PDB file of C-alpha atoms in Angstrom:
ATOM      1  CA  THR A 479       7.871  55.360 -31.782  1.00 57.00           C
ATOM      2  CA  VAL A 480       4.973  54.409 -29.523  1.00 71.00           C
ATOM      3  CA  PRO A 481       2.606  57.271 -30.491  1.00 76.00           C
ATOM      4  CA  SER A 482       3.069  56.641 -34.224  1.00 85.00           C
ATOM      5  CA  SER A 483       2.431  52.903 -33.741  1.00 87.00           C
ATOM      6  CA  GLU A 484      -0.754  53.682 -31.854  1.00 89.00           C
ATOM      7  CA  GLU A 485      -1.910  56.018 -34.621  1.00 89.00           C
ATOM      8  CA  CYS A 486      -1.179  53.321 -37.215  1.00 88.00           C
ATOM      9  CA  CYS A 487      -3.437  50.945 -35.307  1.00 86.00           C
ATOM     10  CA  ARG A 488      -6.218  53.508 -35.130  1.00 83.00           C
ATOM     11  CA  TRP A 489      -6.120  54.263 -38.873  1.00 85.00           C
ATOM     12  CA  TYR A 490      -5.924  50.607 -39.807  1.00 83.00           C
ATOM     13  CA  GLY A 491      -9.036  50.181 -37.703  1.00 82.00           C
ATOM     14  CA  VAL A 492     -10.742  52.919 -39.710  1.00 85.00           C
ATOM     15  CA  ASP A 493      -9.649  51.668 -43.146  1.00 89.00           C
ATOM     16  CA  PHE A 494      -9.951  47.965 -42.353  1.00 89.00           C
ATOM     17  CA  PRO A 495     -12.587  47.553 -39.616  1.00 87.00           C
ATOM     18  CA  GLU A 496     -12.265  43.770 -39.846  1.00 87.00           C
ATOM     19  CA  ILE A 497      -8.769  44.051 -38.311  1.00 85.00           C
ATOM     20  CA  GLN A 498      -9.091  43.993 -34.552  1.00 88.00           C
ATOM     21  CA  PHE A 499      -6.533  45.757 -32.368  1.00 90.00           C
ATOM     22  CA  ARG A 500      -6.029  46.857 -28.774  1.00 93.00           C
ATOM     23  CA  ILE A 501      -3.426  49.274 -27.380  1.00 93.00           C
ATOM     24  CA  VAL A 502      -1.605  48.427 -24.155  1.00 95.00           C
ATOM     25  CA  ARG A 503       1.033  50.588 -22.508  1.00 94.00           C
ATOM     26  CA  PHE A 504       3.167  48.416 -20.224  1.00 96.00           C
ATOM     27  CA  HIS A 505       4.977  50.016 -17.292  1.00 95.00           C
ATOM     28  CA  ASN A 506       8.224  48.455 -15.983  1.00 96.00           C
ATOM     29  CA  ILE A 507       7.392  44.757 -16.187  1.00 97.00           C
ATOM     30  CA  TYR A 508       9.626  42.372 -14.214  1.00 98.00           C
ATOM     31  CA  GLY A 509       9.684  38.822 -12.905  1.00 98.00           C
ATOM     32  CA  PRO A 510      11.260  35.383 -13.395  1.00 98.00           C
ATOM     33  CA  HIS A 511      12.730  34.600 -16.834  1.00 97.00           C
ATOM     34  CA  GLY A 512      13.482  38.271 -17.473  1.00 96.00           C
ATOM     35  CA  THR A 513      16.923  39.777 -18.028  1.00 96.00           C
ATOM     36  CA  TRP A 514      18.705  39.794 -14.665  1.00 97.00           C
ATOM     37  CA  HIS A 515      22.272  40.957 -15.440  1.00 95.00           C
ATOM     38  CA  GLY A 516      24.412  42.538 -18.130  1.00 93.00           C
ATOM     39  CA  GLY A 517      23.026  46.072 -18.034  1.00 91.00           C
ATOM     40  CA  ARG A 518      19.666  45.525 -19.755  1.00 92.00           C
ATOM     41  CA  GLU A 519      17.782  44.336 -16.687  1.00 95.00           C
ATOM     42  CA  LYS A 520      15.035  46.271 -14.908  1.00 94.00           C
ATOM     43  CA  ALA A 521      15.777  47.746 -11.486  1.00 96.00           C
ATOM     44  CA  PRO A 522      13.951  45.009  -9.498  1.00 98.00           C
ATOM     45  CA  ALA A 523      16.150  42.299 -11.031  1.00 98.00           C
ATOM     46  CA  ALA A 524      19.304  44.384 -10.540  1.00 97.00           C
ATOM     47  CA  PHE A 525      18.454  45.095  -6.906  1.00 98.00           C
ATOM     48  CA  LEU A 526      17.692  41.445  -6.158  1.00 98.00           C
ATOM     49  CA  ARG A 527      20.902  40.314  -7.857  1.00 98.00           C
ATOM     50  CA  LYS A 528      22.924  42.741  -5.740  1.00 98.00           C
ATOM     51  CA  ALA A 529      21.081  41.755  -2.558  1.00 98.00           C
ATOM     52  CA  LEU A 530      21.799  38.086  -3.281  1.00 98.00           C
ATOM     53  CA  THR A 531      25.519  38.550  -4.017  1.00 97.00           C
ATOM     54  CA  SER A 532      26.785  41.590  -2.086  1.00 97.00           C
ATOM     55  CA  THR A 533      28.532  40.974   1.214  1.00 96.00           C
ATOM     56  CA  GLU A 534      29.694  44.376   2.470  1.00 96.00           C
ATOM     57  CA  GLU A 535      27.559  47.086   0.893  1.00 97.00           C
ATOM     58  CA  PHE A 536      24.673  47.523  -1.521  1.00 98.00           C
ATOM     59  CA  GLU A 537      25.581  49.627  -4.559  1.00 97.00           C
ATOM     60  CA  MET A 538      22.960  52.046  -5.909  1.00 96.00           C
ATOM     61  CA  TRP A 539      23.000  54.694  -8.619  1.00 94.00           C
ATOM     62  CA  GLY A 540      21.888  58.086  -7.339  1.00 93.00           C
ATOM     63  CA  ASP A 541      20.600  59.147  -3.938  1.00 94.00           C
ATOM     64  CA  GLY A 542      17.806  56.565  -3.854  1.00 95.00           C
ATOM     65  CA  HIS A 543      15.010  59.126  -3.616  1.00 95.00           C
ATOM     66  CA  GLN A 544      13.937  58.672  -7.230  1.00 95.00           C
ATOM     67  CA  THR A 545      10.563  56.884  -7.376  1.00 96.00           C
ATOM     68  CA  ARG A 546       9.086  54.287  -9.734  1.00 96.00           C
ATOM     69  CA  SER A 547       6.347  51.688  -9.951  1.00 97.00           C
ATOM     70  CA  PHE A 548       6.947  48.142 -11.166  1.00 97.00           C
ATOM     71  CA  CYS A 549       4.467  45.589 -12.470  1.00 98.00           C
ATOM     72  CA  TYR A 550       4.939  41.866 -11.841  1.00 98.00           C
ATOM     73  CA  VAL A 551       4.724  39.734 -14.988  1.00 98.00           C
ATOM     74  CA  ASP A 552       1.629  37.798 -13.835  1.00 98.00           C
ATOM     75  CA  ASP A 553      -0.310  41.052 -13.546  1.00 98.00           C
ATOM     76  CA  ALA A 554       0.992  42.129 -16.962  1.00 98.00           C
ATOM     77  CA  VAL A 555      -0.284  38.908 -18.577  1.00 98.00           C
ATOM     78  CA  GLU A 556      -3.624  39.165 -16.790  1.00 98.00           C
ATOM     79  CA  GLY A 557      -3.973  42.781 -17.883  1.00 98.00           C
ATOM     80  CA  LEU A 558      -3.094  41.960 -21.489  1.00 98.00           C
ATOM     81  CA  LEU A 559      -5.706  39.187 -21.623  1.00 98.00           C
ATOM     82  CA  ARG A 560      -8.368  41.462 -20.152  1.00 98.00           C
ATOM     83  CA  VAL A 561      -7.603  44.272 -22.592  1.00 97.00           C
ATOM     84  CA  MET A 562      -7.510  41.940 -25.611  1.00 96.00           C
ATOM     85  CA  THR A 563     -10.906  40.447 -24.759  1.00 96.00           C
ATOM     86  CA  SER A 564     -12.480  43.866 -24.226  1.00 97.00           C
ATOM     87  CA  ASN A 565     -13.982  46.137 -26.873  1.00 94.00           C
ATOM     88  CA  TYR A 566     -11.896  49.147 -25.855  1.00 95.00           C
ATOM     89  CA  LYS A 567      -9.652  50.504 -28.626  1.00 91.00           C
ATOM     90  CA  GLU A 568      -7.948  53.430 -26.925  1.00 92.00           C
ATOM     91  CA  PRO A 569      -4.623  53.130 -25.016  1.00 93.00           C
ATOM     92  CA  LEU A 570      -4.765  51.543 -21.565  1.00 96.00           C
ATOM     93  CA  ASN A 571      -1.950  51.479 -19.020  1.00 97.00           C
ATOM     94  CA  VAL A 572      -0.997  48.093 -17.606  1.00 98.00           C
ATOM     95  CA  GLY A 573       1.258  48.800 -14.669  1.00 97.00           C
ATOM     96  CA  SER A 574       1.295  49.160 -10.913  1.00 97.00           C
ATOM     97  CA  ASP A 575       0.378  52.428  -9.227  1.00 96.00           C
ATOM     98  CA  GLU A 576       2.374  51.462  -6.103  1.00 97.00           C
ATOM     99  CA  MET A 577       5.108  54.080  -6.178  1.00 96.00           C
ATOM    100  CA  VAL A 578       8.257  53.343  -4.153  1.00 97.00           C
ATOM    101  CA  SER A 579      11.641  54.995  -3.807  1.00 97.00           C
ATOM    102  CA  MET A 580      14.778  53.139  -4.780  1.00 97.00           C
ATOM    103  CA  ASN A 581      15.845  53.198  -1.137  1.00 98.00           C
ATOM    104  CA  GLN A 582      12.595  51.452  -0.188  1.00 98.00           C
ATOM    105  CA  MET A 583      13.067  48.815  -2.883  1.00 98.00           C
ATOM    106  CA  ALA A 584      16.650  48.231  -1.752  1.00 98.00           C
ATOM    107  CA  ASP A 585      15.403  47.550   1.785  1.00 98.00           C
ATOM    108  CA  MET A 586      12.883  45.051   0.401  1.00 98.00           C
ATOM    109  CA  ALA A 587      15.498  43.313  -1.746  1.00 98.00           C
ATOM    110  CA  MET A 588      18.028  43.032   1.075  1.00 98.00           C
ATOM    111  CA  GLY A 589      15.363  41.688   3.446  1.00 98.00           C
ATOM    112  CA  ILE A 590      14.392  39.030   0.906  1.00 98.00           C
ATOM    113  CA  GLY A 591      18.057  38.184   0.348  1.00 98.00           C
ATOM    114  CA  GLY A 592      18.487  37.688   4.091  1.00 97.00           C
ATOM    115  CA  ASN A 593      15.519  35.309   4.146  1.00 97.00           C
ATOM    116  CA  LEU A 594      17.224  33.266   1.415  1.00 97.00           C
ATOM    117  CA  GLY A 595      20.424  32.867   3.422  1.00 96.00           C
ATOM    118  CA  CYS A 596      22.333  35.819   1.976  1.00 95.00           C
ATOM    119  CA  LYS A 597      23.808  38.824   3.760  1.00 95.00           C
ATOM    120  CA  GLY A 598      20.571  40.684   4.359  1.00 96.00           C
ATOM    121  CA  LYS A 599      20.586  44.335   5.414  1.00 97.00           C
ATOM    122  CA  MET A 600      23.830  46.206   4.736  1.00 97.00           C
ATOM    123  CA  PRO A 601      24.931  49.823   4.151  1.00 97.00           C
ATOM    124  CA  VAL A 602      23.865  51.375   0.845  1.00 97.00           C
ATOM    125  CA  LYS A 603      26.646  52.928  -1.229  1.00 97.00           C
ATOM    126  CA  HIS A 604      25.224  55.686  -3.430  1.00 96.00           C
ATOM    127  CA  ILE A 605      27.321  56.220  -6.552  1.00 93.00           C
ATOM    128  CA  PRO A 606      26.953  58.331  -9.715  1.00 90.00           C
ATOM    129  CA  GLY A 607      25.077  56.590 -12.496  1.00 87.00           C
ATOM    130  CA  PRO A 608      21.994  56.714 -14.722  1.00 85.00           C
ATOM    131  CA  GLU A 609      18.929  57.701 -12.689  1.00 83.00           C
ATOM    132  CA  GLY A 610      16.272  58.641 -15.235  1.00 84.00           C
ATOM    133  CA  VAL A 611      13.479  60.974 -14.188  1.00 84.00           C
ATOM    134  CA  ARG A 612      12.911  61.621 -10.482  1.00 86.00           C
ATOM    135  CA  GLY A 613       9.480  60.050 -10.377  1.00 90.00           C
ATOM    136  CA  ARG A 614       7.148  57.967 -12.538  1.00 88.00           C
ATOM    137  CA  ASN A 615       4.309  55.530 -11.956  1.00 89.00           C
ATOM    138  CA  SER A 616       1.301  54.136 -13.794  1.00 94.00           C
ATOM    139  CA  ASN A 617      -2.010  56.005 -13.685  1.00 95.00           C
ATOM    140  CA  ASN A 618      -4.633  53.269 -13.426  1.00 97.00           C
ATOM    141  CA  ASP A 619      -7.781  55.398 -13.226  1.00 97.00           C
ATOM    142  CA  LEU A 620      -8.829  54.604 -16.806  1.00 97.00           C
ATOM    143  CA  ILE A 621      -8.227  50.835 -16.731  1.00 98.00           C
ATOM    144  CA  LYS A 622     -10.211  50.620 -13.491  1.00 98.00           C
ATOM    145  CA  GLU A 623     -13.049  52.541 -15.106  1.00 97.00           C
ATOM    146  CA  VAL A 624     -13.021  50.536 -18.358  1.00 97.00           C
ATOM    147  CA  LEU A 625     -12.252  47.029 -17.104  1.00 97.00           C
ATOM    148  CA  GLY A 626     -12.967  47.235 -13.374  1.00 97.00           C
ATOM    149  CA  TRP A 627      -9.485  45.822 -12.784  1.00 98.00           C
ATOM    150  CA  ALA A 628      -5.933  46.919 -12.081  1.00 97.00           C
ATOM    151  CA  PRO A 629      -2.693  45.117 -11.159  1.00 97.00           C
ATOM    152  CA  SER A 630      -2.763  44.013  -7.527  1.00 97.00           C
ATOM    153  CA  ILE A 631       0.484  42.127  -6.847  1.00 98.00           C
ATOM    154  CA  THR A 632       2.594  44.293  -4.547  1.00 98.00           C
ATOM    155  CA  LEU A 633       6.260  44.962  -5.180  1.00 98.00           C
ATOM    156  CA  GLN A 634       7.163  43.002  -2.046  1.00 98.00           C
ATOM    157  CA  GLN A 635       5.205  39.986  -3.299  1.00 98.00           C
ATOM    158  CA  GLY A 636       6.685  40.222  -6.786  1.00 98.00           C
ATOM    159  CA  LEU A 637      10.236  40.498  -5.498  1.00 98.00           C
ATOM    160  CA  GLU A 638       9.690  37.470  -3.257  1.00 98.00           C
ATOM    161  CA  LYS A 639       8.525  35.465  -6.286  1.00 98.00           C
ATOM    162  CA  THR A 640      11.443  36.635  -8.455  1.00 98.00           C
ATOM    163  CA  ALA A 641      14.362  36.303  -6.021  1.00 98.00           C
ATOM    164  CA  PRO A 642      14.583  32.474  -5.906  1.00 98.00           C
ATOM    165  CA  TRP A 643      14.710  32.313  -9.691  1.00 98.00           C
ATOM    166  CA  ILE A 644      17.549  34.868  -9.885  1.00 98.00           C
ATOM    167  CA  LEU A 645      19.427  33.036  -7.126  1.00 98.00           C
ATOM    168  CA  ASP A 646      19.087  29.838  -9.134  1.00 98.00           C
ATOM    169  CA  GLN A 647      20.480  31.585 -12.242  1.00 98.00           C
ATOM    170  CA  ILE A 648      23.468  32.836 -10.234  1.00 97.00           C
ATOM    171  CA  LYS A 649      24.190  29.334  -8.956  1.00 96.00           C
ATOM    172  CA  LYS A 650      23.914  27.869 -12.456  1.00 97.00           C
ATOM    173  CA  ALA A 651      26.308  30.490 -13.839  1.00 96.00           C
ATOM    174  CA  GLU A 652      28.818  29.800 -11.077  1.00 94.00           C
ATOM    175  CA  ALA A 653      28.537  26.038 -11.603  1.00 95.00           C
ATOM    176  CA  ALA A 654      29.251  26.585 -15.299  1.00 96.00           C
ATOM    177  CA  GLY A 655      32.462  28.418 -14.405  1.00 95.00           C
ATOM    178  CA  LYS A 656      31.245  31.881 -15.391  1.00 91.00           C
ATOM    179  CA  LYS A 657      33.030  34.535 -13.355  1.00 88.00           C
ATOM    180  CA  GLU A 658      31.208  37.832 -12.991  1.00 91.00           C
ATOM    181  CA  ASP A 659      30.817  40.344 -10.191  1.00 93.00           C
ATOM    182  CA  TYR A 660      27.048  40.423  -9.808  1.00 96.00           C
ATOM    183  CA  SER A 661      27.170  43.002  -7.003  1.00 96.00           C
ATOM    184  CA  HIS A 662      27.694  45.845  -9.502  1.00 92.00           C
ATOM    185  CA  SER A 663      25.625  47.140 -12.414  1.00 89.00           C
ATOM    186  CA  LYS A 664      26.849  47.971 -15.891  1.00 86.00           C
ATOM    187  CA  VAL A 665      26.065  51.068 -17.925  1.00 84.00           C
ATOM    188  CA  VAL A 666      25.039  49.994 -21.422  1.00 80.00           C
ATOM    189  CA  ALA A 667      24.907  52.728 -24.062  1.00 71.00           C
ATOM    190  CA  ALA A 668      22.386  52.567 -26.871  1.00 62.00           C
ATOM    191  CA  GLU A 669      23.916  51.898 -30.248  1.00 56.00           C
ATOM    192  CA  ALA A 670      22.687  52.990 -33.659  1.00 55.00           C
ATOM    193  CA  VAL A 671      23.997  52.037 -37.084  1.00 53.00           C
ATOM    194  CA  SER A 672      25.477  55.047 -38.877  1.00 53.00           C
ATOM    195  CA  LYS A 673      27.155  53.219 -41.769  1.00 55.00           C
ATOM    196  CA  ILE A 674      27.201  49.643 -42.935  1.00 55.00           C
ATOM    197  CA  GLY A 675      29.291  47.680 -40.465  1.00 54.00           C
ATOM    198  CA  GLU A 676      29.727  50.663 -38.151  1.00 57.00           C
ATOM    199  CA  THR A 677      27.854  51.429 -34.941  1.00 51.00           C
ATOM    200  CA  LYS A 678      27.490  54.804 -33.351  1.00 48.00           C
ATOM    201  CA  ILE A 679      26.976  55.208 -29.599  1.00 47.00           C
TER     202      ILE A 679
END
């Protein structure tokens, strides 16, 4: 687990002070070259994929009022470099504190899709599905205090950078003859090994 890993780092630092470590807590990183379909993708990639392929309605799990923050990969890399070159050895959040609802992100994704020649704005179809907690975002007070920096790329900007790459992946998949309905999301259950050769969901 994350807390136990962090404690391991701390105690290694006590027992072996020559071993340097830093602790970064990433919050919902997304961007080009990330998973974009299949059920393992982050919400920004899923929303862009749906906005780029749906023609009648935009499918969404839940009522859309659940809130999240998402950090674009360039900010994540910048944050990691800044933390690693600092002398701070306590956990630091690397994530955006721009909290948006899923309905707001859907509007952004559909607008971007429209600008790329896709359907654009369409009715949202709210369906039952995994929603997670109602609200979560990164608290950046500490990283601002320690490093004088925090992620600054807005969700709108990050989605605009990610959408063309996902559209290109869709076109490549179609050209390769892969048939998949990208306008829907899949529920992927976690699997754990219970016996040799047997998985337990």
